[in-house]
Amino acid sequence: YCKFRRFVLTFSGRKRYNVLGAIDYATKKVLTVANDTYITATEVCEMLRKVSAAFPDRVVHIVLDNARYQKCEAVRTLAAELGITLQYIPPYSPDLNLTERLWKFVKGELRSHYYDNFTDFQNRIDAIIDSTSKENLHILKKLIGDKVQLFDSLKPVADNTLQTLAISN
């Protein structure tokens, strides 16, 4: 508390700007699909088509979280048609989702300014994302890094490994 009341301008929250993103791990190229309604399987399918067009004649693996719209039959069918392998991270594992690091950067850049015009807000988000392939590429490379551990031959010890492990002295 203080002697004077402080008011911080914030956006009303009545409008949405949803961005679905994909990052090429090797080049850090960012592809996006955006709208002002909701992200659904339709947008995920649009992203799959974008990825397929951006990387023709290459083996593509896409790592996704467990959102229901990313696991539906339409998405899996289109991915199979395009020759894209879908791999899902475990539930509640945002640290394994590399795009979460990109969104952290975008949100950090947005916090320094209030946008009273929704179009300016959308344009600023797009500009920040575009900057990750140019002047802010070094930041994205630092956030994602080159040492991501892969588990190609990981096999579970049991159905629920955490509950079946016993610690002995």
PDB file of C-alpha atoms in Angstrom:
ATOM      1  CA  TYR A   1       0.000   0.000   0.000  1.00  0.00           C
ATOM      2  CA  CYS A   2       1.040   3.565  -0.494  1.00  0.00           C
ATOM      3  CA  LYS A   3      -0.267   7.087  -0.090  1.00  0.00           C
ATOM      4  CA  PHE A   4      -1.577   7.218  -3.627  1.00  0.00           C
ATOM      5  CA  ARG A   5      -3.496   4.663  -5.608  1.00  0.00           C
ATOM      6  CA  ARG A   6      -1.647   3.363  -8.634  1.00  0.00           C
ATOM      7  CA  PHE A   7      -3.474   2.280 -11.744  1.00  0.00           C
ATOM      8  CA  VAL A   8      -1.802   0.121 -14.348  1.00  0.00           C
ATOM      9  CA  LEU A   9      -3.354   0.147 -17.793  1.00  0.00           C
ATOM     10  CA  THR A  10      -4.144  -3.319 -19.071  1.00  0.00           C
ATOM     11  CA  PHE A  11      -5.933  -4.634 -22.076  1.00  0.00           C
ATOM     12  CA  SER A  12      -9.565  -5.501 -21.395  1.00  0.00           C
ATOM     13  CA  GLY A  13      -9.086  -9.157 -22.305  1.00  0.00           C
ATOM     14  CA  ARG A  14     -12.201  -9.185 -24.447  1.00  0.00           C
ATOM     15  CA  LYS A  15     -10.255  -9.900 -27.614  1.00  0.00           C
ATOM     16  CA  ARG A  16      -7.861 -12.757 -28.216  1.00  0.00           C
ATOM     17  CA  TYR A  17      -4.852 -13.164 -30.454  1.00  0.00           C
ATOM     18  CA  ASN A  18      -3.833 -16.806 -30.584  1.00  0.00           C
ATOM     19  CA  VAL A  19      -0.572 -17.850 -32.158  1.00  0.00           C
ATOM     20  CA  LEU A  20       0.329 -21.462 -32.872  1.00  0.00           C
ATOM     21  CA  GLY A  21       4.059 -21.729 -33.480  1.00  0.00           C
ATOM     22  CA  ALA A  22       6.586 -24.240 -34.714  1.00  0.00           C
ATOM     23  CA  ILE A  23      10.361 -23.872 -34.428  1.00  0.00           C
ATOM     24  CA  ASP A  24      12.910 -25.624 -36.612  1.00  0.00           C
ATOM     25  CA  TYR A  25      15.402 -26.812 -33.998  1.00  0.00           C
ATOM     26  CA  ALA A  26      18.398 -26.627 -36.365  1.00  0.00           C
ATOM     27  CA  THR A  27      17.863 -23.204 -37.966  1.00  0.00           C
ATOM     28  CA  LYS A  28      15.551 -21.649 -35.320  1.00  0.00           C
ATOM     29  CA  LYS A  29      13.139 -20.651 -38.112  1.00  0.00           C
ATOM     30  CA  VAL A  30       9.687 -19.925 -36.658  1.00  0.00           C
ATOM     31  CA  LEU A  31       6.460 -20.705 -38.504  1.00  0.00           C
ATOM     32  CA  THR A  32       3.158 -19.422 -37.149  1.00  0.00           C
ATOM     33  CA  VAL A  33      -0.574 -19.693 -37.648  1.00  0.00           C
ATOM     34  CA  ALA A  34      -2.620 -17.014 -35.886  1.00  0.00           C
ATOM     35  CA  ASN A  35      -6.240 -16.024 -35.411  1.00  0.00           C
ATOM     36  CA  ASP A  36      -8.434 -14.004 -33.085  1.00  0.00           C
ATOM     37  CA  THR A  37     -10.801 -16.805 -32.074  1.00  0.00           C
ATOM     38  CA  TYR A  38      -9.451 -20.152 -30.812  1.00  0.00           C
ATOM     39  CA  ILE A  39      -6.757 -22.619 -31.809  1.00  0.00           C
ATOM     40  CA  THR A  40      -8.405 -25.841 -32.973  1.00  0.00           C
ATOM     41  CA  ALA A  41      -7.487 -28.878 -35.030  1.00  0.00           C
ATOM     42  CA  THR A  42      -8.085 -26.769 -38.155  1.00  0.00           C
ATOM     43  CA  GLU A  43      -5.187 -24.462 -37.247  1.00  0.00           C
ATOM     44  CA  VAL A  44      -2.979 -27.424 -36.344  1.00  0.00           C
ATOM     45  CA  CYS A  45      -3.688 -28.927 -39.782  1.00  0.00           C
ATOM     46  CA  GLU A  46      -2.836 -25.569 -41.368  1.00  0.00           C
ATOM     47  CA  MET A  47       0.455 -25.607 -39.449  1.00  0.00           C
ATOM     48  CA  LEU A  48       1.204 -29.141 -40.653  1.00  0.00           C
ATOM     49  CA  ARG A  49       0.698 -27.987 -44.243  1.00  0.00           C
ATOM     50  CA  LYS A  50       2.996 -24.991 -43.653  1.00  0.00           C
ATOM     51  CA  VAL A  51       5.695 -27.185 -42.170  1.00  0.00           C
ATOM     52  CA  SER A  52       5.398 -29.687 -45.011  1.00  0.00           C
ATOM     53  CA  ALA A  53       5.696 -26.894 -47.590  1.00  0.00           C
ATOM     54  CA  ALA A  54       8.658 -25.306 -45.792  1.00  0.00           C
ATOM     55  CA  PHE A  55      10.591 -28.574 -45.609  1.00  0.00           C
ATOM     56  CA  PRO A  56       9.807 -30.567 -48.763  1.00  0.00           C
ATOM     57  CA  ASP A  57      11.601 -33.870 -49.284  1.00  0.00           C
ATOM     58  CA  ARG A  58      12.812 -33.923 -45.667  1.00  0.00           C
ATOM     59  CA  VAL A  59      11.974 -36.161 -42.759  1.00  0.00           C
ATOM     60  CA  VAL A  60       9.925 -34.066 -40.328  1.00  0.00           C
ATOM     61  CA  HIS A  61       9.208 -34.827 -36.680  1.00  0.00           C
ATOM     62  CA  ILE A  62       6.953 -32.462 -34.775  1.00  0.00           C
ATOM     63  CA  VAL A  63       6.949 -32.473 -30.988  1.00  0.00           C
ATOM     64  CA  LEU A  64       3.570 -31.460 -29.546  1.00  0.00           C
ATOM     65  CA  ASP A  65       2.051 -31.108 -26.139  1.00  0.00           C
ATOM     66  CA  ASN A  66      -1.031 -33.082 -25.189  1.00  0.00           C
ATOM     67  CA  ALA A  67      -3.747 -30.624 -26.168  1.00  0.00           C
ATOM     68  CA  ARG A  68      -6.800 -32.511 -27.333  1.00  0.00           C
ATOM     69  CA  TYR A  69      -6.986 -30.649 -30.643  1.00  0.00           C
ATOM     70  CA  GLN A  70      -3.428 -31.769 -31.438  1.00  0.00           C
ATOM     71  CA  LYS A  71      -4.181 -35.440 -30.869  1.00  0.00           C
ATOM     72  CA  CYS A  72      -7.441 -35.759 -32.800  1.00  0.00           C
ATOM     73  CA  GLU A  73      -7.923 -38.075 -35.774  1.00  0.00           C
ATOM     74  CA  ALA A  74      -7.925 -35.249 -38.354  1.00  0.00           C
ATOM     75  CA  VAL A  75      -4.469 -34.089 -37.249  1.00  0.00           C
ATOM     76  CA  ARG A  76      -3.011 -37.598 -37.115  1.00  0.00           C
ATOM     77  CA  THR A  77      -4.461 -38.487 -40.529  1.00  0.00           C
ATOM     78  CA  LEU A  78      -3.106 -35.346 -42.204  1.00  0.00           C
ATOM     79  CA  ALA A  79       0.298 -35.825 -40.591  1.00  0.00           C
ATOM     80  CA  ALA A  80       0.443 -39.378 -41.960  1.00  0.00           C
ATOM     81  CA  GLU A  81      -0.542 -38.145 -45.438  1.00  0.00           C
ATOM     82  CA  LEU A  82       2.186 -35.481 -45.340  1.00  0.00           C
ATOM     83  CA  GLY A  83       4.788 -37.909 -43.980  1.00  0.00           C
ATOM     84  CA  ILE A  84       5.159 -36.035 -40.696  1.00  0.00           C
ATOM     85  CA  THR A  85       5.833 -37.942 -37.497  1.00  0.00           C
ATOM     86  CA  LEU A  86       4.007 -36.574 -34.469  1.00  0.00           C
ATOM     87  CA  GLN A  87       5.615 -37.050 -31.068  1.00  0.00           C
ATOM     88  CA  TYR A  88       3.877 -35.951 -27.876  1.00  0.00           C
ATOM     89  CA  ILE A  89       5.630 -34.762 -24.739  1.00  0.00           C
ATOM     90  CA  PRO A  90       4.435 -36.081 -21.386  1.00  0.00           C
ATOM     91  CA  PRO A  91       1.562 -34.200 -19.721  1.00  0.00           C
ATOM     92  CA  TYR A  92       2.503 -31.233 -17.542  1.00  0.00           C
ATOM     93  CA  SER A  93       5.980 -30.916 -19.074  1.00  0.00           C
ATOM     94  CA  PRO A  94       6.177 -27.371 -20.450  1.00  0.00           C
ATOM     95  CA  ASP A  95       9.971 -27.372 -20.023  1.00  0.00           C
ATOM     96  CA  LEU A  96      10.199 -29.957 -22.807  1.00  0.00           C
ATOM     97  CA  ASN A  97       8.213 -27.772 -25.206  1.00  0.00           C
ATOM     98  CA  LEU A  98      10.762 -25.532 -26.944  1.00  0.00           C
ATOM     99  CA  THR A  99       8.094 -23.117 -28.187  1.00  0.00           C
ATOM    100  CA  GLU A 100       7.299 -22.240 -24.562  1.00  0.00           C
ATOM    101  CA  ARG A 101      10.726 -20.584 -24.457  1.00  0.00           C
ATOM    102  CA  LEU A 102       9.807 -18.515 -27.498  1.00  0.00           C
ATOM    103  CA  TRP A 103       6.509 -17.456 -25.910  1.00  0.00           C
ATOM    104  CA  LYS A 104       8.367 -16.470 -22.723  1.00  0.00           C
ATOM    105  CA  PHE A 105      10.541 -14.133 -24.814  1.00  0.00           C
ATOM    106  CA  VAL A 106       7.520 -12.692 -26.669  1.00  0.00           C
ATOM    107  CA  LYS A 107       5.627 -12.042 -23.428  1.00  0.00           C
ATOM    108  CA  GLY A 108       8.694 -10.401 -21.912  1.00  0.00           C
ATOM    109  CA  GLU A 109       8.932  -8.015 -24.854  1.00  0.00           C
ATOM    110  CA  LEU A 110       5.216  -7.172 -24.614  1.00  0.00           C
ATOM    111  CA  ARG A 111       5.267  -6.270 -20.915  1.00  0.00           C
ATOM    112  CA  SER A 112       7.108  -3.004 -21.430  1.00  0.00           C
ATOM    113  CA  HIS A 113       4.296  -1.212 -23.274  1.00  0.00           C
ATOM    114  CA  TYR A 114       0.529  -0.828 -23.098  1.00  0.00           C
ATOM    115  CA  TYR A 115      -1.369  -1.288 -26.368  1.00  0.00           C
ATOM    116  CA  ASP A 116      -4.759   0.416 -26.451  1.00  0.00           C
ATOM    117  CA  ASN A 117      -5.331  -0.627 -30.060  1.00  0.00           C
ATOM    118  CA  PHE A 118      -5.808  -4.364 -30.689  1.00  0.00           C
ATOM    119  CA  THR A 119      -4.341  -4.156 -34.209  1.00  0.00           C
ATOM    120  CA  ASP A 120      -1.166  -2.546 -32.827  1.00  0.00           C
ATOM    121  CA  PHE A 121      -1.010  -5.345 -30.253  1.00  0.00           C
ATOM    122  CA  GLN A 122      -1.279  -8.016 -32.967  1.00  0.00           C
ATOM    123  CA  ASN A 123       1.307  -6.267 -35.147  1.00  0.00           C
ATOM    124  CA  ARG A 124       3.724  -6.015 -32.218  1.00  0.00           C
ATOM    125  CA  ILE A 125       3.439  -9.738 -31.477  1.00  0.00           C
ATOM    126  CA  ASP A 126       4.055 -10.548 -35.145  1.00  0.00           C
ATOM    127  CA  ALA A 127       7.031  -8.164 -35.227  1.00  0.00           C
ATOM    128  CA  ILE A 128       8.584  -9.753 -32.135  1.00  0.00           C
ATOM    129  CA  ILE A 129       8.204 -13.231 -33.641  1.00  0.00           C
ATOM    130  CA  ASP A 130       9.645 -12.030 -36.971  1.00  0.00           C
ATOM    131  CA  SER A 131      12.603 -10.485 -35.124  1.00  0.00           C
ATOM    132  CA  THR A 132      13.639 -13.938 -33.876  1.00  0.00           C
ATOM    133  CA  SER A 133      14.890 -14.767 -37.375  1.00  0.00           C
ATOM    134  CA  LYS A 134      16.819 -11.499 -37.683  1.00  0.00           C
ATOM    135  CA  GLU A 135      18.089  -9.176 -34.960  1.00  0.00           C
ATOM    136  CA  ASN A 136      16.928 -11.388 -32.063  1.00  0.00           C
ATOM    137  CA  LEU A 137      18.087 -14.721 -33.498  1.00  0.00           C
ATOM    138  CA  HIS A 138      20.898 -14.818 -30.936  1.00  0.00           C
ATOM    139  CA  ILE A 139      18.327 -14.610 -28.121  1.00  0.00           C
ATOM    140  CA  LEU A 140      16.293 -17.500 -29.543  1.00  0.00           C
ATOM    141  CA  LYS A 141      19.473 -19.565 -29.963  1.00  0.00           C
ATOM    142  CA  LYS A 142      20.356 -18.872 -26.351  1.00  0.00           C
ATOM    143  CA  LEU A 143      16.865 -19.792 -25.111  1.00  0.00           C
ATOM    144  CA  ILE A 144      16.710 -23.039 -27.050  1.00  0.00           C
ATOM    145  CA  GLY A 145      20.381 -23.955 -27.078  1.00  0.00           C
ATOM    146  CA  ASP A 146      22.189 -26.728 -28.884  1.00  0.00           C
ATOM    147  CA  LYS A 147      22.212 -29.359 -26.160  1.00  0.00           C
ATOM    148  CA  VAL A 148      18.732 -30.837 -26.103  1.00  0.00           C
ATOM    149  CA  GLN A 149      18.827 -34.366 -24.760  1.00  0.00           C
ATOM    150  CA  LEU A 150      17.061 -36.887 -26.978  1.00  0.00           C
ATOM    151  CA  PHE A 151      15.825 -40.281 -25.833  1.00  0.00           C
ATOM    152  CA  ASP A 152      15.504 -42.298 -29.030  1.00  0.00           C
ATOM    153  CA  SER A 153      15.601 -45.718 -27.394  1.00  0.00           C
ATOM    154  CA  LEU A 154      13.852 -44.932 -24.112  1.00  0.00           C
ATOM    155  CA  LYS A 155      11.819 -47.823 -22.766  1.00  0.00           C
ATOM    156  CA  PRO A 156       9.653 -47.663 -19.651  1.00  0.00           C
ATOM    157  CA  VAL A 157      10.706 -49.923 -16.806  1.00  0.00           C
ATOM    158  CA  ALA A 158       7.067 -50.419 -15.763  1.00  0.00           C
ATOM    159  CA  ASP A 159       3.652 -48.907 -16.460  1.00  0.00           C
ATOM    160  CA  ASN A 160       4.341 -46.265 -13.850  1.00  0.00           C
ATOM    161  CA  THR A 161       8.064 -46.226 -13.180  1.00  0.00           C
ATOM    162  CA  LEU A 162       7.852 -43.663 -10.387  1.00  0.00           C
ATOM    163  CA  GLN A 163       5.576 -45.836  -8.268  1.00  0.00           C
ATOM    164  CA  THR A 164       7.458 -49.077  -8.812  1.00  0.00           C
ATOM    165  CA  LEU A 165      10.960 -47.844  -7.987  1.00  0.00           C
ATOM    166  CA  ALA A 166      12.130 -48.839  -4.552  1.00  0.00           C
ATOM    167  CA  ILE A 167      15.012 -47.180  -2.736  1.00  0.00           C
ATOM    168  CA  SER A 168      17.158 -49.519  -0.698  1.00  0.00           C
ATOM    169  CA  ASN A 169      20.159 -48.944   1.562  1.00  0.00           C
TER     170      ASN A 169
END
